[in-house]
Short mmCIF file of C-alpha atoms in Angstrom, two decimals:
data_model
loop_
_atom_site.label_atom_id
_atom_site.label_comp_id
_atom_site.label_asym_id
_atom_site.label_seq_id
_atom_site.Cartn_x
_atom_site.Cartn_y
_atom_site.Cartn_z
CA UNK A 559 0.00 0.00 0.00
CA UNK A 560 1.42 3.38 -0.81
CA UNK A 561 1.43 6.78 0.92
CA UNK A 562 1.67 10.64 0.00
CA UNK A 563 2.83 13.42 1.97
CA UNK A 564 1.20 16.41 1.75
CA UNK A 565 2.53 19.32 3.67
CA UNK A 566 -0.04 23.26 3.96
CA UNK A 567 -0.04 25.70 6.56
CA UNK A 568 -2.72 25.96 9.30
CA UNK A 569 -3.39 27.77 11.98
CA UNK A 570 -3.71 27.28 15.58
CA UNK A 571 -5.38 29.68 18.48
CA UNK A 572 -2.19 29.60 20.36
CA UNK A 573 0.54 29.11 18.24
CA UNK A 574 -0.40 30.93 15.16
CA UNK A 575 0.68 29.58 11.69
CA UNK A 576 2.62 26.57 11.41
CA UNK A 577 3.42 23.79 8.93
CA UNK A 578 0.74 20.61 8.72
CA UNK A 579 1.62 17.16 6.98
CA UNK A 580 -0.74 14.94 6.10
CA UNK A 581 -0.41 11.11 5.17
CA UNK A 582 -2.74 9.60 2.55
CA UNK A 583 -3.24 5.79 1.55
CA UNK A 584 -2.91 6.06 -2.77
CA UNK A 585 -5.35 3.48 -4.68
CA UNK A 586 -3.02 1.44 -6.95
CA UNK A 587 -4.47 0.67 -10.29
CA UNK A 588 -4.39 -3.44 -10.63
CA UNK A 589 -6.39 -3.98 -13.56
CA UNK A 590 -7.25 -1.66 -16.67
CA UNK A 591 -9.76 -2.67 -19.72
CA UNK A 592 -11.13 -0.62 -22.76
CA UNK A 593 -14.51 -2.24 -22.91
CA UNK A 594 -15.76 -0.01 -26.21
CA UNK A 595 -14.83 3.22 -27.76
CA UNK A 596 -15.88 5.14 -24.61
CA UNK A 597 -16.38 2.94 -21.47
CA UNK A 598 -13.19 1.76 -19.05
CA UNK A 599 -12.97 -1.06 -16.29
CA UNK A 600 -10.37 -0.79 -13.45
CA UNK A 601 -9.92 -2.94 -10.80
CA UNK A 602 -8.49 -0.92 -8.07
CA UNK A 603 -6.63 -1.69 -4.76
CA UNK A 604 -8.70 -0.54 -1.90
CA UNK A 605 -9.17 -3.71 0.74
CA UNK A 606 -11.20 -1.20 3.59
CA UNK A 607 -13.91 -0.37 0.63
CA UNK A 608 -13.88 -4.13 -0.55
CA UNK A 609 -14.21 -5.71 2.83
CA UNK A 610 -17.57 -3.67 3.45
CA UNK A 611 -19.10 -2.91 0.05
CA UNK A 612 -22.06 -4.43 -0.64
CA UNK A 613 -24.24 -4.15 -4.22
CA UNK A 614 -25.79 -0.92 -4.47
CA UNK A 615 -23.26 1.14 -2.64
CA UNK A 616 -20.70 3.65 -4.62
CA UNK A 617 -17.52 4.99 -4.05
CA UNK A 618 -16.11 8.66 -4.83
CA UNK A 619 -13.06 9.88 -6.17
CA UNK A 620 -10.87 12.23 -6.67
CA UNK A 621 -7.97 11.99 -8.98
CA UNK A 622 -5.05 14.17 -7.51
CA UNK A 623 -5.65 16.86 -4.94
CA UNK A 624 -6.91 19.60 -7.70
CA UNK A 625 -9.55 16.90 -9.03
CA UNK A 626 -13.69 17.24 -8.42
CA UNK A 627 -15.66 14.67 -6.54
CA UNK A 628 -17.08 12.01 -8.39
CA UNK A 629 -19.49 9.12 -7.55
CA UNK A 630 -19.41 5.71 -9.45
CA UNK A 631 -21.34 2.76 -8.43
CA UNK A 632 -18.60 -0.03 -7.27
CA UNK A 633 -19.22 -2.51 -10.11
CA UNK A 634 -17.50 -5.64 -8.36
CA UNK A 635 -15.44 -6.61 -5.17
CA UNK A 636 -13.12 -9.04 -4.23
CA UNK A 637 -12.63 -9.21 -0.25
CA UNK A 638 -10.09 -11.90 -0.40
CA UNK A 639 -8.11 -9.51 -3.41
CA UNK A 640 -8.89 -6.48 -1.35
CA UNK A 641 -9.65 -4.68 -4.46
CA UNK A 642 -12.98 -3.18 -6.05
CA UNK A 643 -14.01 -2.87 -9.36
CA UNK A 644 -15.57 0.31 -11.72
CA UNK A 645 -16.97 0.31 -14.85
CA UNK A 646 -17.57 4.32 -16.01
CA UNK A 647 -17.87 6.41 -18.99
CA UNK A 648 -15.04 9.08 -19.93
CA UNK A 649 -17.01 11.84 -20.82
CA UNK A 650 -16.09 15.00 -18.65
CA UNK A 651 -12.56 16.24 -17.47
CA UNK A 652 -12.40 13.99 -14.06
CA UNK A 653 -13.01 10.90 -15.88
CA UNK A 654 -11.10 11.54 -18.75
CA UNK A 655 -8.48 11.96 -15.84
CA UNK A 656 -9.35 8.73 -14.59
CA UNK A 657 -9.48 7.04 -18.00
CA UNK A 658 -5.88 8.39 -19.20
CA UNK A 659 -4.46 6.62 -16.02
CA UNK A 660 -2.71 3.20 -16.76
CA UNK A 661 -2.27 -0.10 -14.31
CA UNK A 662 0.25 0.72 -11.54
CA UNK A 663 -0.89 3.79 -11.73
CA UNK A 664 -2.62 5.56 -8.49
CA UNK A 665 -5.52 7.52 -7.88
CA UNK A 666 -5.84 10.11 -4.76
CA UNK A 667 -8.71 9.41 -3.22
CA UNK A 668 -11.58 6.98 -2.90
CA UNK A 669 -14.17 7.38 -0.58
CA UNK A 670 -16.50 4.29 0.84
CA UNK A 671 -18.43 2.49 0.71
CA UNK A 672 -21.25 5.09 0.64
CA UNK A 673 -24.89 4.68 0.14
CA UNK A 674 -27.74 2.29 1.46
CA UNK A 675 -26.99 -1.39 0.17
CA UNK A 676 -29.89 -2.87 -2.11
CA UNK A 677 -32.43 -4.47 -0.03
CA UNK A 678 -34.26 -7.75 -1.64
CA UNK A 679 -36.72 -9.21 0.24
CA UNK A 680 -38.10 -12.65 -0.24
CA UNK A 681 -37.88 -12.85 -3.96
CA UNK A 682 -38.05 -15.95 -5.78
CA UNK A 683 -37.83 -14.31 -9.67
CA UNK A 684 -36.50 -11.01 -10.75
CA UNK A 685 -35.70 -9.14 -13.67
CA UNK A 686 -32.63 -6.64 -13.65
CA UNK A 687 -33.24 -4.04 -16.42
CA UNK A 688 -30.25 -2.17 -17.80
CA UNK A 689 -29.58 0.42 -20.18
CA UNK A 690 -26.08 1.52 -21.78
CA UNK A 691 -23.37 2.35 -19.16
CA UNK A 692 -26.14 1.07 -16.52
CA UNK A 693 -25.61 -2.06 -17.16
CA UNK A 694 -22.22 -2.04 -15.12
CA UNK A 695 -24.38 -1.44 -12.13
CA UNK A 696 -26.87 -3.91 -13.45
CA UNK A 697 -24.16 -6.46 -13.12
CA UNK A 698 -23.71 -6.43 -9.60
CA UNK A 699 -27.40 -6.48 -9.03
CA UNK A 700 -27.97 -9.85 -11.20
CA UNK A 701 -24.72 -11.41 -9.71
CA UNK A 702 -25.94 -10.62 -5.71
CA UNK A 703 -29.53 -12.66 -6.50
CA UNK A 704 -28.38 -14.84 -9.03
CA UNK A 705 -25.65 -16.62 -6.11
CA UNK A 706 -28.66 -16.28 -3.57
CA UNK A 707 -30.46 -18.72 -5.65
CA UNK A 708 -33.39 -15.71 -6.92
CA UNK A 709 -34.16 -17.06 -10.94
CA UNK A 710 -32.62 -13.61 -12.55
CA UNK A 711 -34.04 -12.40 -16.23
CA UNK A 712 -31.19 -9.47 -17.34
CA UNK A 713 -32.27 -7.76 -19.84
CA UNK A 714 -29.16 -5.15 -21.18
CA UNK A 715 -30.06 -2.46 -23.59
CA UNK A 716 -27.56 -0.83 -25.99
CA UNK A 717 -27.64 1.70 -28.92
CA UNK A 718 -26.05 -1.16 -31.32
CA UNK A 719 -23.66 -4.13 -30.90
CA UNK A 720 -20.03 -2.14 -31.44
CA UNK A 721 -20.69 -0.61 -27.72
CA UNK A 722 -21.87 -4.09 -25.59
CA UNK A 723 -19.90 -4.75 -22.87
CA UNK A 724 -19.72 -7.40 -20.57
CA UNK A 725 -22.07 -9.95 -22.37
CA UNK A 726 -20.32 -12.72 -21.06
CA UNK A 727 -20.21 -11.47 -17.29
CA UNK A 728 -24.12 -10.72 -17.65
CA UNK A 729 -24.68 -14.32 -18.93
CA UNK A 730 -23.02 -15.94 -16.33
CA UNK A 731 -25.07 -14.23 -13.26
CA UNK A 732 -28.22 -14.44 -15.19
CA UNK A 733 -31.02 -17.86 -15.49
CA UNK A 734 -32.20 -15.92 -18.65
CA UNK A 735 -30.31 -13.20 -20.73
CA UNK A 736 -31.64 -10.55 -22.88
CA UNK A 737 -29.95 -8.15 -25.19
CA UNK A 738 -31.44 -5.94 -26.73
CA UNK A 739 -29.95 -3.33 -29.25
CA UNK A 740 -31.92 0.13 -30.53
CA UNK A 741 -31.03 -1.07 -34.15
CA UNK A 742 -31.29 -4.30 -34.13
CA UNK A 743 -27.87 -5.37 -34.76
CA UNK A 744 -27.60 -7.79 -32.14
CA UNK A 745 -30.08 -9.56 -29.96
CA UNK A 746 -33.58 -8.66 -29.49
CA UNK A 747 -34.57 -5.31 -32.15
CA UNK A 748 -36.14 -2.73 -29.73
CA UNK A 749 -35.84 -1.11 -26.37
CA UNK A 750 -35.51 -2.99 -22.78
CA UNK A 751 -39.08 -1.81 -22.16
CA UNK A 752 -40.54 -3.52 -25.11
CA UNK A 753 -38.54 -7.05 -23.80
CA UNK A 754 -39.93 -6.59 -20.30
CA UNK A 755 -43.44 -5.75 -21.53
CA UNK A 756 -43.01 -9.23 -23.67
CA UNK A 757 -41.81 -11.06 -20.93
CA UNK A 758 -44.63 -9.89 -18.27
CA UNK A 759 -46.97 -10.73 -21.15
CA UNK A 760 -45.96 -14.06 -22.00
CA UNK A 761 -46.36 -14.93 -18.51
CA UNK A 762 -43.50 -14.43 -16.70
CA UNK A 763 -44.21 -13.60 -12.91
CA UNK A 764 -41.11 -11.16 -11.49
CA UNK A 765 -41.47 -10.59 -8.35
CA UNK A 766 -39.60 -7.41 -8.42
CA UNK A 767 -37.69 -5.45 -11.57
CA UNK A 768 -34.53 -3.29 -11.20
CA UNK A 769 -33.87 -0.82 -13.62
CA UNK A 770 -30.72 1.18 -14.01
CA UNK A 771 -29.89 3.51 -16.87
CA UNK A 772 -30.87 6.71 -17.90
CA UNK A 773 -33.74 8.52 -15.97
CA UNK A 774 -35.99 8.39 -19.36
CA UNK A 775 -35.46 4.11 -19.56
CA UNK A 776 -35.85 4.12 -15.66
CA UNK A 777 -39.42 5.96 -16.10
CA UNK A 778 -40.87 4.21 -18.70
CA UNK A 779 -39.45 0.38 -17.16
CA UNK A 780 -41.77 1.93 -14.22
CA UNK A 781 -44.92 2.50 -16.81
CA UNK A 782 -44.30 -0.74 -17.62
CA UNK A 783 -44.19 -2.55 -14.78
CA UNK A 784 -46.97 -0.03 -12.73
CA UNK A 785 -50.15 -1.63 -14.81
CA UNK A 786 -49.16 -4.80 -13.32
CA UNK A 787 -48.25 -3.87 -9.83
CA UNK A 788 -44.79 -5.32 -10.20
CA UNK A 789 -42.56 -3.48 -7.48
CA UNK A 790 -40.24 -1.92 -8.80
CA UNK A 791 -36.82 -0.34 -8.07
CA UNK A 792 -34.95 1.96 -9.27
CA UNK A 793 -30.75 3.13 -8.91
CA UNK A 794 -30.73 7.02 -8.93
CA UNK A 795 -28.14 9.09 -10.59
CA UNK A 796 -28.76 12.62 -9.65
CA UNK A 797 -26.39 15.62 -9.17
CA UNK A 798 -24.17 14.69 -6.22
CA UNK A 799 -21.51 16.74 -4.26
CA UNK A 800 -20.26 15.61 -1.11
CA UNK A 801 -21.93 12.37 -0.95
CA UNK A 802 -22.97 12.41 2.60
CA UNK A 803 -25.97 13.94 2.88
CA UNK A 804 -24.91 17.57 3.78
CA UNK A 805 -24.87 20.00 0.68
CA UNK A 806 -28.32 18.98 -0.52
CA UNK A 807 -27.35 18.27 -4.08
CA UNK A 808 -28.79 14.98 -4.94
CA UNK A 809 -31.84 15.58 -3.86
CA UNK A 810 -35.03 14.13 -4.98
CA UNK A 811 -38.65 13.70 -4.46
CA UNK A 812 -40.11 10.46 -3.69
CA UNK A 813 -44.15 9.95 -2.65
CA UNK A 814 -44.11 13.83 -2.21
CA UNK A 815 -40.90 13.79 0.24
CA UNK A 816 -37.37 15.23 -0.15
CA UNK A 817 -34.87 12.58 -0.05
CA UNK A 818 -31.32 12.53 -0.68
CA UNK A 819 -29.03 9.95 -2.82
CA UNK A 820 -26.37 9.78 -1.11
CA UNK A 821 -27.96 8.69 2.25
CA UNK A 822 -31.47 7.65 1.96
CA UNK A 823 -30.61 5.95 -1.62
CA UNK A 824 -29.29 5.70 -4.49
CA UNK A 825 -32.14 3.11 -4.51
CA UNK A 826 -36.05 4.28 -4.66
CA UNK A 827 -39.27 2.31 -5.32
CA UNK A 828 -39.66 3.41 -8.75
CA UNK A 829 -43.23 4.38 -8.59
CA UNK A 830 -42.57 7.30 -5.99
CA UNK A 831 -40.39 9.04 -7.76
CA UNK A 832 -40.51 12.23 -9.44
CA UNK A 833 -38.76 11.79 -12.33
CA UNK A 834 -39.96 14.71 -14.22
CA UNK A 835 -38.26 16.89 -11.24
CA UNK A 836 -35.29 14.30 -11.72
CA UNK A 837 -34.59 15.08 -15.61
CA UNK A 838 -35.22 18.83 -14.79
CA UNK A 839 -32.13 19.01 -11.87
CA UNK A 840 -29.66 16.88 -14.04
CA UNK A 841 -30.29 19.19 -16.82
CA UNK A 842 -29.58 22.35 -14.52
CA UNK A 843 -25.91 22.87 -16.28
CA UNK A 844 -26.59 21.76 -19.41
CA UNK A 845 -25.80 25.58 -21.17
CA UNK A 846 -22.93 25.64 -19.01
CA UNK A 847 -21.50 22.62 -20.36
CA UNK A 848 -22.01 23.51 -23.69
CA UNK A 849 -20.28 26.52 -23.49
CA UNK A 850 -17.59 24.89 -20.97
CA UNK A 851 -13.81 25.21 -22.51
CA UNK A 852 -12.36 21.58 -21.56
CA UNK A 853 -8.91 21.98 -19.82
CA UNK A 854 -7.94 18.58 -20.94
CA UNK A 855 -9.00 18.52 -24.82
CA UNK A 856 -8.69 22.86 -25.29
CA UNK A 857 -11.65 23.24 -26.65
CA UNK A 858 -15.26 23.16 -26.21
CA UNK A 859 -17.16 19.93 -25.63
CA UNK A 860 -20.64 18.69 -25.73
CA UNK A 861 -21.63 21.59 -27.90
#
């Protein structure tokens, strides 16, 4: 395990100004995959995370001490290894950061595990719904039930078959698997929501559905399932700051009650949630980012 030294000035009552040093545990990169054009795996070195993490939960990171805050859903963990896995998208500067790092590498900071774990009940079948990138969080939900016995339908959307990922890993911790692409070019031609909707129709009885993805494909997996009072649950992805509850920033409204994230989530019953107010929030930059001048790339992104 490796260590930093950081040394700042701070300031006590008494003794006025003097020089601080801090020691940090690094987080050694073990383990680094391109899965498609855009989306990176690491495995990462940090056994205090691993030994408590639990599906559900996230991490956040910071690069090097001039690097924002960022959550990401722990994909995998090994507590023997000591190490956790994450599965994320480079499309701003911090995980462009993240993604130009290489194995052996180190990255500042992780915090966690933060969050409340996912909570099953007494399931018997369930289908785990995923959508693009949120299929690396779908993973870990369909592995958890699949190796407590639950019968586990995945169902993993994608634009087209040049940006799949982890098809294998998904088959393995699923009874049935389901892809489905936008265009047709691999799997099942048509959205995750038409799949369910044939699935629920052809008689399948799911005690429960998980859906994780974009806030649109969580909504309308909630339509879905809401005719047929299938409970349903949901992973939300909302603004987040601190990650602890206290700035307020990944807030969201569930049965007509402010809840946060970071604390009382990331995972809601699907039905309670305002996901209207949802799409507004994460949309609260949007201008900003088009006009946003990328230090990393010098010039202006998303526009």
């Amino acid at each position: 395990m490796k260590t930093a030294h950081f040394m700042y000035e701070c300031k006590n009552a008494l003794s006025g100004f003097h020089t601080c040093w801090e020691v940090k545990i690094l987080y050694k990169i073990l383990k680094k995959k391109q899965l498609n054009e855009s989306i990176v795996y690491m495995e990462i070195d940090a056994p205090y995370v691993a030994k408590k993490a639990l599906a559900g939960q996230f991490i956040i990171f910071r690069v090097n001490e001039y690097g924002e805050r960022v959550p990401l859903t722990i994909a995998d963990y090994d507590r023997k290894k000591g190490s956790i896995t994450i599965i994320f998208q480079a499309v701003g500067g911090s995980t462009m950061e993240l993604a130009s790092l290489d194995e052996g590498e180190y990255i500042l900071d992780i915090a966690g595990p933060l969050g409340v774990a996912t909570e099953y009940g007494d399931v018997k079948r369930v289908a785990v719904v995923g959508g693009g990138v949120g299929c690396a969080i779908a993973y870990p939900q369909a592995k958890a039930l699949f190796n407590m016995g639950v019968s586990v339908d995945l169902i993993a959307g994608f634009r087209n078959k040049d940006i799949v990922f982890l098809e294998q890993e998904m088959k393995d911790v699923s009874t049935d698997f389901h892809l489905c692409t936008d265009d047709g070019s691999a799997g099942f031609h048509g959205f995750v929501t038409d799949k369910l909707k044939e699935l629920i129709e052809s008689g399948a009885e799911f005690d429960e559905v998980i859906a994780i993805g974009p806030v649109p494909m969580m909504k309308f997996v909630c339509k879905t399932t809401e005719p047929y009072g299938i409970k349903t649950l949901v992973s939300l992805n909302p603004i987040m700051v601190d990650g602890t509850g206290m700035c307020g920033g990944c807030r969201v409204t569930v049965d007509g009650k402010i809840k946060y994230a970071c604390v009382d989530g990331p995972d809601f019953d699907g039905h309670k949630v305002d996901f209207d107010e949802l799409m507004r929030r994460n949309s609260t930059y949007r201008e900003q980012e088009k006009a946003h001048v990328c230090r990393l790339t010098g010039g202006v992104r998303n526009a």
